[in-house]
Coordinates of C-alpha atoms in Angstrom, one line a residue:
M1 CA 58.0 58.1 58.1
T2 CA 58.1 59.9 54.8
Q3 CA 59.2 63.5 55.1
R4 CA 57.4 66.1 52.9
I5 CA 59.2 67.2 49.8
E6 CA 59.5 70.7 51.2
D7 CA 61.2 69.3 54.3
Y8 CA 64.4 68.9 52.3
A9 CA 67.1 71.3 51.6
L10 CA 69.8 71.2 48.9
I11 CA 73.5 71.1 49.1
G12 CA 75.9 70.6 46.2
D13 CA 79.3 71.0 44.5
L14 CA 78.2 72.1 41.0
Q15 CA 78.5 68.5 39.7
T16 CA 76.0 66.7 41.9
A17 CA 73.7 67.5 44.8
A18 CA 72.2 66.0 48.0
L19 CA 68.9 66.5 49.8
V20 CA 69.1 66.9 53.6
G21 CA 65.9 66.4 55.6
R22 CA 64.8 68.4 58.6
N23 CA 65.6 65.3 60.7
G24 CA 69.3 65.6 59.8
S25 CA 69.2 62.7 57.3
I26 CA 70.7 62.9 53.8
D27 CA 68.2 60.8 51.9
W28 CA 69.3 61.5 48.3
L29 CA 72.8 61.7 46.7
C30 CA 74.1 60.5 43.3
L31 CA 77.8 60.2 42.8
P32 CA 79.8 61.4 41.1
R33 CA 77.3 63.2 38.8
F34 CA 73.7 64.4 39.0
D35 CA 72.8 61.5 36.7
S36 CA 74.9 58.8 38.4
A37 CA 73.4 56.0 40.4
A38 CA 72.4 57.1 44.0
C39 CA 74.3 55.9 47.0
F40 CA 71.6 57.4 49.3
A41 CA 68.1 56.6 48.0
A42 CA 65.9 56.5 51.1
L43 CA 64.0 59.4 49.5
L44 CA 62.4 56.8 47.1
G45 CA 62.3 53.9 49.4
D46 CA 63.3 53.6 53.1
K47 CA 66.4 53.9 55.2
D48 CA 67.7 50.5 54.0
N49 CA 68.0 52.0 50.5
G50 CA 70.7 54.4 51.9
Q51 CA 70.8 57.4 54.1
W52 CA 73.2 59.3 56.4
R53 CA 71.6 60.8 59.5
I54 CA 73.3 63.0 62.2
A55 CA 71.1 64.4 64.9
P56 CA 70.8 64.5 68.7
K57 CA 70.0 61.1 70.1
G58 CA 66.3 60.4 70.0
A59 CA 65.5 63.8 68.4
G60 CA 63.2 64.4 65.5
A61 CA 63.1 67.4 63.2
C62 CA 65.4 70.3 63.8
T63 CA 64.1 73.3 65.6
S64 CA 65.2 75.7 62.8
R65 CA 67.5 75.7 59.8
S66 CA 68.8 78.2 57.2
Y67 CA 71.5 78.8 54.6
V68 CA 74.5 80.8 55.7
G69 CA 74.1 84.1 54.0
E70 CA 73.9 83.9 50.2
S71 CA 75.5 80.4 50.0
L72 CA 74.6 76.8 49.7
V73 CA 76.0 76.0 53.2
L74 CA 73.1 74.7 55.4
E75 CA 72.8 75.1 59.1
S76 CA 70.3 73.0 61.1
V77 CA 69.8 73.7 64.8
W78 CA 68.3 71.4 67.5
E79 CA 67.3 72.8 70.9
T80 CA 67.2 70.0 73.4
H81 CA 66.6 69.8 77.1
T82 CA 70.4 69.5 77.7
G83 CA 71.7 72.0 75.2
T84 CA 71.7 73.4 71.7
V85 CA 73.6 71.9 68.8
R86 CA 74.2 73.0 65.2
V87 CA 74.9 70.8 62.2
T88 CA 76.5 72.5 59.2
D89 CA 76.2 70.6 55.9
F90 CA 77.8 71.5 52.6
M91 CA 79.7 70.1 49.6
P92 CA 82.9 72.0 48.8
Q93 CA 83.3 73.0 45.2
R94 CA 85.0 69.9 43.8
G95 CA 88.8 69.5 43.6
E96 CA 90.0 66.0 43.2
A97 CA 86.9 64.2 44.4
P98 CA 83.3 64.9 45.6
D99 CA 83.1 65.4 49.4
I100 CA 80.3 65.9 51.8
V101 CA 81.3 67.7 55.0
R102 CA 79.1 67.7 58.1
I103 CA 80.2 69.7 61.2
V104 CA 78.6 69.2 64.5
E105 CA 79.0 72.1 67.0
C106 CA 77.5 72.5 70.4
V107 CA 76.2 76.0 70.9
S108 CA 75.3 75.6 74.6
G109 CA 75.1 73.0 77.3
S110 CA 75.9 69.4 76.3
V111 CA 74.2 67.2 73.7
E112 CA 74.5 63.5 73.1
M113 CA 74.7 62.9 69.3
S114 CA 73.9 59.9 67.2
A115 CA 75.1 59.2 63.6
S116 CA 74.2 56.4 61.3
L117 CA 75.6 55.8 57.8
R118 CA 73.9 53.4 55.4
L119 CA 75.7 53.3 52.1
R120 CA 73.7 51.5 49.3
F121 CA 75.2 51.8 45.9
D122 CA 73.2 51.5 42.6
F123 CA 70.0 53.3 43.8
G124 CA 69.9 51.4 47.1
S125 CA 70.3 47.9 45.7
I126 CA 74.0 47.0 46.6
V127 CA 75.4 46.8 50.1
P128 CA 79.1 47.6 50.0
W129 CA 81.9 45.8 51.9
V130 CA 83.1 48.0 54.7
R131 CA 86.4 47.8 56.4
R132 CA 88.8 50.0 58.4
S133 CA 91.9 51.6 56.9
D134 CA 94.2 54.1 58.5
G135 CA 91.6 54.8 61.2
H136 CA 88.9 55.5 58.6
R137 CA 86.0 53.5 57.3
V138 CA 86.1 52.6 53.6
A139 CA 83.1 51.1 51.7
V140 CA 83.7 49.4 48.4
A141 CA 81.3 47.7 45.8
G142 CA 82.2 47.3 42.2
P143 CA 83.3 50.7 40.7
D144 CA 82.4 52.7 43.8
S145 CA 84.5 53.5 46.9
V146 CA 83.6 55.8 49.8
W147 CA 85.7 56.9 52.7
L148 CA 84.3 58.2 56.0
R149 CA 86.4 59.9 58.6
S150 CA 85.7 62.1 61.6
E151 CA 87.8 64.8 63.3
P152 CA 88.4 64.2 66.1
E153 CA 87.8 60.5 65.8
V154 CA 84.7 59.3 67.5
K155 CA 83.4 55.9 68.6
T156 CA 82.3 54.0 65.5
W157 CA 81.0 50.5 65.0
G158 CA 79.2 48.4 62.3
Q159 CA 75.9 46.8 62.9
Q160 CA 73.3 45.5 60.4
F161 CA 75.2 46.8 57.4
T162 CA 75.3 50.3 59.0
T163 CA 78.1 52.4 60.4
H164 CA 77.1 53.9 63.7
S165 CA 78.7 56.7 65.7
A166 CA 77.9 58.0 69.2
F167 CA 79.5 61.0 70.9
T168 CA 78.8 63.9 73.2
V169 CA 79.6 67.5 72.4
G170 CA 79.9 70.3 75.1
A171 CA 79.6 74.0 74.6
G172 CA 82.1 75.2 72.0
E173 CA 83.2 71.7 70.9
K174 CA 83.1 70.5 67.3
V175 CA 83.2 67.2 65.5
S176 CA 83.4 67.0 61.7
F177 CA 82.5 64.1 59.4
I178 CA 83.9 63.9 55.8
L179 CA 82.5 61.5 53.2
T180 CA 84.6 61.2 50.1
W181 CA 83.8 59.2 46.9
H182 CA 86.3 58.0 44.3
P183 CA 86.5 55.2 41.7
S184 CA 87.4 52.0 43.5
H185 CA 90.4 51.2 41.2
E186 CA 92.1 54.6 42.0
P187 CA 94.0 55.5 45.1
R188 CA 92.3 57.4 47.9
P189 CA 92.1 61.2 47.1
A190 CA 93.8 63.8 49.2
L191 CA 92.0 64.6 52.5
V192 CA 90.2 68.0 52.7
D193 CA 90.4 70.1 55.8
P194 CA 86.7 70.6 56.8
Y195 CA 87.1 74.0 58.3
E196 CA 89.2 75.4 55.5
A197 CA 86.7 73.9 53.0
L198 CA 83.9 75.7 54.9
A199 CA 85.6 79.0 54.8
D200 CA 86.4 78.6 51.1
S201 CA 82.9 77.6 50.3
L202 CA 81.4 80.6 52.0
E203 CA 83.9 82.9 50.3
D204 CA 83.2 81.4 46.9
W205 CA 79.4 81.8 47.2
E206 CA 79.6 85.3 48.7
K207 CA 81.8 86.4 45.8
W208 CA 79.5 84.8 43.3
A209 CA 76.5 86.5 44.8
T210 CA 78.0 90.0 44.4
H211 CA 77.5 89.7 40.6
C212 CA 73.7 89.8 41.0
R213 CA 72.2 93.0 39.6
Y214 CA 68.7 92.5 41.0
E215 CA 67.9 94.9 43.8
G216 CA 64.1 94.9 43.6
Q217 CA 61.4 93.6 45.9
H218 CA 61.7 90.0 47.2
R219 CA 65.5 90.1 46.5
A220 CA 66.1 87.3 49.0
A221 CA 63.7 84.9 47.1
V222 CA 65.3 85.9 43.8
M223 CA 68.8 85.4 45.1
R224 CA 68.0 82.0 46.5
S225 CA 66.5 81.1 43.1
L226 CA 69.7 82.2 41.4
I227 CA 71.8 80.2 43.9
T228 CA 69.6 77.2 43.2
L229 CA 70.0 77.5 39.5
K230 CA 73.8 77.8 39.9
A231 CA 73.7 74.6 42.0
L232 CA 71.9 72.8 39.2
I233 CA 74.6 73.7 36.6
Y234 CA 77.0 70.8 35.8
A235 CA 80.2 72.9 35.9
P236 CA 82.4 70.9 33.5
T237 CA 80.0 71.5 30.6
G238 CA 77.6 74.3 31.5
G239 CA 74.5 72.1 31.2
I240 CA 71.7 72.8 33.6
V241 CA 69.7 69.9 35.0
A242 CA 65.9 70.3 35.3
A243 CA 66.2 68.9 38.9
P244 CA 68.6 66.8 40.9
T245 CA 66.0 64.1 41.6
T246 CA 64.1 61.4 39.8
S247 CA 60.5 60.1 40.4
L248 CA 59.3 62.5 43.0
P249 CA 55.6 62.3 42.2
E250 CA 53.3 64.8 40.5
D251 CA 50.4 62.7 41.9
L252 CA 51.0 61.2 45.4
G253 CA 50.7 57.4 45.1
G254 CA 50.4 57.6 41.3
V255 CA 52.5 56.8 38.3
R256 CA 53.5 60.3 37.2
N257 CA 57.1 59.9 38.3
W258 CA 59.9 61.0 35.9
D259 CA 63.6 61.4 35.9
Y260 CA 64.6 65.1 35.7
R261 CA 68.3 64.8 36.0
Y262 CA 68.9 65.9 32.4
C263 CA 69.1 69.1 30.4
W264 CA 65.9 70.2 28.6
L265 CA 66.0 72.4 25.5
R266 CA 62.6 73.8 26.5
D267 CA 64.3 75.7 29.4
S268 CA 66.9 77.3 27.2
T269 CA 65.5 80.7 26.4
L270 CA 64.1 81.2 29.9
V271 CA 67.4 80.2 31.5
L272 CA 69.4 82.5 29.3
G273 CA 67.0 85.4 29.9
A274 CA 67.0 85.0 33.6
L275 CA 70.8 84.6 33.9
L276 CA 71.6 87.5 31.6
A277 CA 69.1 89.9 33.2
A278 CA 70.4 89.1 36.7
G279 CA 74.0 89.7 35.7
Y280 CA 75.4 86.2 35.3
L281 CA 77.0 86.4 31.8
Q282 CA 79.5 83.6 32.5
E283 CA 76.8 81.0 33.3
A284 CA 74.7 82.2 30.4
G285 CA 77.6 81.9 28.0
A286 CA 78.4 78.4 29.3
W287 CA 74.8 77.3 28.8
R288 CA 74.7 78.8 25.3
D289 CA 77.9 76.9 24.4
W290 CA 76.5 73.7 25.9
L291 CA 73.4 74.2 23.8
L292 CA 75.4 74.6 20.6
R293 CA 77.4 71.4 21.2
A294 CA 74.3 69.4 22.2
V295 CA 72.2 70.3 19.1
A296 CA 75.0 70.0 16.6
G297 CA 74.5 67.5 13.9
D298 CA 71.6 66.5 11.7
P299 CA 68.6 68.8 12.5
A300 CA 66.3 65.7 12.1
D301 CA 68.0 64.2 15.1
L302 CA 67.4 67.2 17.5
Q303 CA 66.2 65.9 20.9
I304 CA 64.1 67.6 23.5
M305 CA 66.7 66.8 26.2
Y306 CA 70.3 65.6 26.6
G307 CA 72.6 64.4 29.2
L308 CA 74.9 66.6 31.2
G309 CA 77.6 66.5 28.5
G310 CA 75.2 66.4 25.6
E311 CA 74.7 62.6 25.7
R312 CA 71.8 61.4 23.6
R313 CA 71.0 58.0 24.9
L314 CA 68.8 58.2 28.1
P315 CA 67.0 54.9 28.1
E316 CA 64.2 54.7 30.6
A317 CA 64.0 51.8 33.1
E318 CA 62.1 51.0 36.3
L319 CA 63.7 50.1 39.7
P320 CA 61.3 47.6 41.3
W321 CA 63.3 47.3 44.5
L322 CA 62.4 50.9 45.4
S323 CA 58.8 51.4 46.7
G324 CA 58.7 55.1 45.6
Y325 CA 58.2 58.3 47.5
A326 CA 55.1 57.8 49.6
G327 CA 54.4 54.7 47.7
S328 CA 54.4 56.4 44.3
S329 CA 55.7 53.8 41.8
P330 CA 57.3 53.0 39.5
V331 CA 60.6 54.6 40.2
R332 CA 62.1 55.5 36.9
V333 CA 65.6 56.3 35.7
G334 CA 66.3 57.6 32.2
N335 CA 63.5 59.2 30.2
D336 CA 61.7 57.9 27.2
A337 CA 60.4 61.3 26.3
V338 CA 63.8 61.8 24.7
K339 CA 62.4 60.0 21.7
Q340 CA 59.5 62.3 21.2
L341 CA 58.9 64.8 18.5
Q342 CA 58.5 68.3 20.0
L343 CA 58.6 70.9 17.4
D344 CA 58.7 73.8 19.9
V345 CA 62.3 73.0 20.8
Y346 CA 63.4 74.3 17.4
G347 CA 61.9 77.6 18.3
E348 CA 63.3 77.6 21.7
V349 CA 66.9 76.9 20.5
I350 CA 66.7 79.6 17.8
D351 CA 65.2 82.1 20.3
S352 CA 68.0 81.3 22.7
L353 CA 70.6 82.1 20.0
Y354 CA 68.7 85.3 19.2
V355 CA 68.7 86.3 22.9
A356 CA 72.4 85.5 23.3
R357 CA 73.2 87.6 20.2
E358 CA 71.1 90.5 21.3
A359 CA 72.8 90.4 24.8
G360 CA 76.2 90.7 23.2
L361 CA 77.5 87.2 24.1
T362 CA 80.6 86.5 22.0
S363 CA 79.3 85.1 18.7
K364 CA 80.2 81.6 17.5
S365 CA 81.1 81.4 13.8
H366 CA 79.0 78.3 13.2
A367 CA 76.0 79.3 15.2
W368 CA 74.2 81.1 12.3
N369 CA 74.7 78.2 9.9
L370 CA 73.3 75.9 12.6
Q371 CA 70.3 78.1 13.1
L372 CA 69.5 78.2 9.4
S373 CA 69.8 74.4 9.2
L374 CA 67.4 74.0 12.1
L375 CA 64.9 76.4 10.6
G376 CA 65.2 74.7 7.2
F377 CA 64.2 71.4 8.8
L378 CA 61.4 73.0 10.8
E379 CA 60.1 74.5 7.5
S380 CA 59.5 71.0 6.2
K381 CA 58.1 69.5 9.4
W382 CA 56.0 72.2 11.2
R383 CA 52.7 71.1 9.6
E384 CA 53.0 67.7 11.3
P385 CA 51.5 66.9 14.7
D386 CA 53.8 66.3 17.7
E387 CA 53.9 65.4 21.4
G388 CA 54.1 69.1 22.5
L389 CA 55.8 70.9 25.3
W390 CA 54.4 68.7 28.1
E391 CA 55.7 65.5 26.7
V392 CA 52.2 63.8 26.8
R393 CA 52.3 60.1 26.3
G394 CA 49.0 60.1 24.4
P395 CA 48.6 60.6 20.6
R396 CA 50.3 63.3 18.7
R397 CA 48.4 66.5 18.0
H398 CA 48.8 69.9 16.4
F399 CA 49.7 71.6 19.7
V400 CA 49.2 75.4 19.5
H401 CA 52.3 76.1 21.6
S402 CA 54.4 74.1 19.2
K403 CA 53.1 76.1 16.3
V404 CA 53.6 79.4 18.1
M405 CA 57.3 78.5 18.8
T406 CA 57.6 77.6 15.1
W407 CA 56.5 81.2 14.4
V408 CA 59.1 82.3 17.0
A409 CA 61.9 80.4 15.1
A410 CA 61.0 82.2 11.8
D411 CA 60.4 85.6 13.4
R412 CA 63.8 85.6 15.2
T413 CA 65.6 84.7 12.1
V414 CA 63.8 87.4 10.1
R415 CA 64.6 90.0 12.8
T416 CA 68.3 89.0 12.8
L417 CA 68.6 89.3 9.0
E418 CA 66.8 92.6 9.0
A419 CA 69.2 93.9 11.7
D420 CA 72.3 92.5 10.1
P421 CA 72.3 92.5 6.3
S422 CA 75.9 91.0 6.3
L423 CA 74.4 87.6 7.3
H424 CA 73.4 85.3 4.5
G425 CA 69.8 84.0 4.4
D426 CA 66.6 84.3 2.4
V427 CA 64.6 86.8 4.5
A428 CA 61.6 86.7 2.2
R429 CA 61.4 82.9 2.5
W430 CA 61.4 83.0 6.3
R431 CA 59.0 86.0 6.4
A432 CA 56.6 84.0 4.3
M433 CA 56.9 81.0 6.6
R434 CA 56.3 83.3 9.6
D435 CA 53.2 84.7 8.1
E436 CA 51.8 81.3 7.1
V437 CA 52.3 79.8 10.6
H438 CA 50.7 82.9 12.2
Q439 CA 47.6 82.7 10.0
E440 CA 47.1 79.0 10.6
V441 CA 47.4 79.3 14.4
C442 CA 44.9 82.1 14.4
D443 CA 42.5 80.1 12.2
K444 CA 42.8 76.6 13.7
G445 CA 44.1 77.1 17.2
Y446 CA 41.7 79.8 18.4
D447 CA 38.1 79.2 19.6
P448 CA 36.1 82.3 18.7
V449 CA 33.1 81.1 20.7
R450 CA 35.0 80.9 23.9
N451 CA 37.5 83.7 22.9
T452 CA 40.6 81.6 23.7
F453 CA 43.4 79.7 22.2
T454 CA 43.2 76.0 22.8
Q455 CA 45.7 73.3 23.6
S456 CA 45.6 71.9 20.0
Y457 CA 43.7 72.4 16.8
G458 CA 40.1 71.6 17.2
S459 CA 40.3 70.6 20.9
A460 CA 38.2 71.8 23.8
E461 CA 41.1 71.6 26.3
L462 CA 43.2 74.6 27.3
D463 CA 46.9 74.8 27.9
A464 CA 48.7 77.2 30.2
A465 CA 51.5 77.4 27.6
T466 CA 49.3 79.7 25.6
L467 CA 49.9 82.4 28.3
L468 CA 53.3 82.8 26.6
I469 CA 51.7 84.2 23.4
P470 CA 52.2 87.8 24.3
R471 CA 55.6 87.2 25.9
V472 CA 57.1 85.8 22.7
G473 CA 55.5 88.5 20.6
F474 CA 53.1 86.3 18.7
L475 CA 50.2 88.8 19.5
P476 CA 50.3 92.1 21.4
A477 CA 49.2 92.0 25.0
D478 CA 46.2 94.2 24.2
D479 CA 44.8 91.8 21.6
P480 CA 41.3 90.7 22.7
R481 CA 42.3 87.1 22.0
V482 CA 45.2 87.3 24.4
R483 CA 42.9 88.7 27.1
G484 CA 40.3 86.1 26.5
T485 CA 43.0 83.3 26.7
I486 CA 44.1 84.6 30.1
D487 CA 40.6 84.7 31.4
A488 CA 39.8 81.2 30.1
V489 CA 43.0 79.7 31.6
Q490 CA 42.2 81.3 34.9
A491 CA 38.6 80.0 34.8
E492 CA 39.3 76.5 33.6
L493 CA 42.8 75.7 34.7
G494 CA 42.9 77.9 37.8
H495 CA 42.5 76.6 41.3
G496 CA 40.4 79.1 43.1
R497 CA 42.0 81.2 45.8
G498 CA 45.6 82.0 45.3
G499 CA 45.5 82.1 41.5
L500 CA 47.6 79.0 40.8
V501 CA 47.0 77.2 37.5
H502 CA 47.3 73.7 36.2
R503 CA 49.3 73.3 33.0
Y504 CA 46.5 71.5 31.2
T505 CA 43.5 69.3 32.0
T506 CA 44.6 65.8 33.0
G507 CA 41.5 64.1 31.6
G508 CA 42.9 60.5 31.3
P509 CA 44.4 58.6 28.4
Q510 CA 42.7 60.7 25.8
V511 CA 44.7 63.7 26.9
D512 CA 48.1 62.6 28.1
G513 CA 48.0 58.9 28.2
L514 CA 48.3 58.6 32.0
P515 CA 45.9 57.9 34.8
G516 CA 45.5 60.2 37.8
S517 CA 45.9 63.9 38.1
E518 CA 48.6 66.4 39.2
G519 CA 49.1 69.6 41.2
T520 CA 49.2 73.1 39.9
F521 CA 52.2 73.9 37.9
L522 CA 54.4 76.6 39.4
A523 CA 56.2 77.7 36.2
C524 CA 52.8 78.2 34.6
S525 CA 51.6 80.3 37.5
F526 CA 54.6 82.6 37.1
W527 CA 53.7 82.8 33.4
L528 CA 50.2 83.9 34.4
A529 CA 51.6 86.6 36.6
D530 CA 53.7 87.8 33.6
A531 CA 50.6 87.8 31.3
L532 CA 48.5 89.7 33.8
H533 CA 51.1 92.3 34.2
M534 CA 51.5 92.7 30.4
T535 CA 47.7 93.2 30.0
G536 CA 47.6 95.9 32.7
R537 CA 46.5 93.8 35.6
T538 CA 49.7 94.5 37.6
E539 CA 48.2 94.5 41.1
E540 CA 46.6 91.1 40.4
A541 CA 49.9 89.9 39.1
K542 CA 51.8 91.1 42.2
R543 CA 49.3 89.3 44.5
L544 CA 49.9 86.1 42.6
F545 CA 53.6 86.6 42.8
E546 CA 53.4 87.2 46.5
H547 CA 51.5 83.9 46.9
L548 CA 54.1 82.1 44.8
V549 CA 56.9 83.4 47.0
S550 CA 55.0 82.2 50.1
L551 CA 55.0 78.7 48.7
C552 CA 58.8 78.4 49.0
N553 CA 59.9 76.2 51.8
D554 CA 61.7 77.5 54.8
V555 CA 65.0 77.7 52.9
G556 CA 63.5 79.2 49.8
L557 CA 63.1 76.2 47.5
L558 CA 60.4 75.2 45.1
A559 CA 59.4 71.9 43.6
E560 CA 57.8 71.5 40.2
E561 CA 54.2 71.6 41.4
Y562 CA 52.0 72.5 44.4
D563 CA 48.9 70.8 45.7
P564 CA 46.7 73.6 47.0
V565 CA 44.3 71.2 48.7
A566 CA 46.9 69.2 50.7
E567 CA 49.1 72.4 50.8
R568 CA 52.3 70.6 49.9
Q569 CA 54.9 70.6 47.1
L570 CA 54.9 67.9 44.5
G571 CA 57.3 66.7 41.8
N572 CA 61.0 66.8 41.4
F573 CA 62.8 69.1 43.7
P574 CA 64.2 71.7 43.6
Q575 CA 62.9 72.5 40.1
A576 CA 64.9 74.8 37.8
F577 CA 61.8 75.7 35.8
S578 CA 60.1 77.0 39.0
H579 CA 63.1 79.0 40.1
I580 CA 63.6 80.5 36.6
G581 CA 60.0 81.7 36.9
M582 CA 60.8 83.4 40.2
V583 CA 63.7 85.3 38.7
S584 CA 62.1 86.3 35.4
T585 CA 58.7 87.3 36.9
A586 CA 60.3 89.5 39.6
L587 CA 62.2 91.3 36.8
T588 CA 59.0 91.6 34.8
L589 CA 56.9 93.0 37.7
Y590 CA 59.3 95.4 39.2
G591 CA 60.8 96.7 35.9
E592 CA 63.9 98.9 35.7
D593 CA 63.8 99.6 39.4
A594 CA 64.7 95.9 40.0
A595 CA 68.2 96.2 38.5
G596 CA 71.0 97.9 40.3

């Protein structure tokens, strides 16, 4: 039976991540990187597509679960009629190879346990050959090799391409399982001590958490969001994946299923702002450096997203052997949106470099020349239509948000030149461009009858991205057009009680080229809270923020979207964009008192 998206928790080692269900099953894991093929893909199919379950024999969902302190170490507790057992799941920060450690500890009484490991490489399509070696189980298929061991060793046998274990733990007894991946042509990596690894992981996370400067309301939710963002950073390069999953649906049973295991430029300014404001300068600097490496080259070749190391080729394909989460197909890997023209990303990159410079991050000698090159290209292209922020697969349009971010690109360059005359650049040229873009957006992107900015020039549809107009400084918050836009978005894109908003109207092929609909978009709902606060409606903003906090699952995680009718999360999970919103909106609402 399919678990809800919010029934999962996240564990990871800063290079990949796994999802652990309330029933004790790891149903998603890609090795060795976030964007590698999955060896557990039951999340998008069934148990025969790969999973690893440890739970009391015959038990269902755990009684309770939580992270240990401010860490990514998960504890799940089952209270049975014979006793209470706790399973601790985590991935140690990587040394030689990726490991998953699962520690079973009986808290009281005596509990009969059951474990089943179904390894299926290449997104659930390949059954490996399993054998014994030195008392361990080793599974091999092509380039992949996985070792399973238990301490102390428990009864293990193979049946129907599955490794089974059965054992009983009494009060105070522990059994640990360690799963280790490595390339099949290389020797087995050194064994990790599960209990030392646990102590080290907790120490590492607790030390990292002490750098957080946020001390305002809802600190626990903000801290969990920061930990989640940290978990989505690919440590070797500093790139941040949008989510560790692919194809979790925006529309249950529909086709709106995308691969989010890549790094989007659209997130760059918001990521930098959230990390810098919360005190995480090292992560912010690593992300800025990743950004500079990824976008280097011909400005005409700028992409909206890149791979973890800045890779450019992310071809989209469908995996027909996977039925999809709750029957939502197709399951996709790769993302063809990489080919789209989205002019707003030029503004987001330039704004990121501006934010980094203003925050005092060590400057890079080539960054200014790169910025001018990007702006020069944008100057020649901004009058063209594009696919816009939301990567619609319908026809290109003159999206208002894209034009606003074009204005941001010119504005930030002008500000920088005005503040630092030692930098070279034609400030009059960029000032003229800024003014021209501003005038056009106000003339063509604004509906004076409805008193609102629209999604694109001449359209009737609205777009929640226009809520960012006061935030980026395009117009002041007290401008009647800003207030009108907020009211219109609430009225036409809002979903009644709770204040959540859709990102745009999903009106079929003429709007985004796709059938079906989607849930309310959590990042946009955070943007609405920001906009309400900026226009003096702070109490309303706080009520909305409280509601958004209440939508987190029991361990503080948010997906991309929320269905307020079915009352469940939708889309890839956990979603960086949503957790960025949690951090930045908390800082916006609670002001200077929120920073310690």
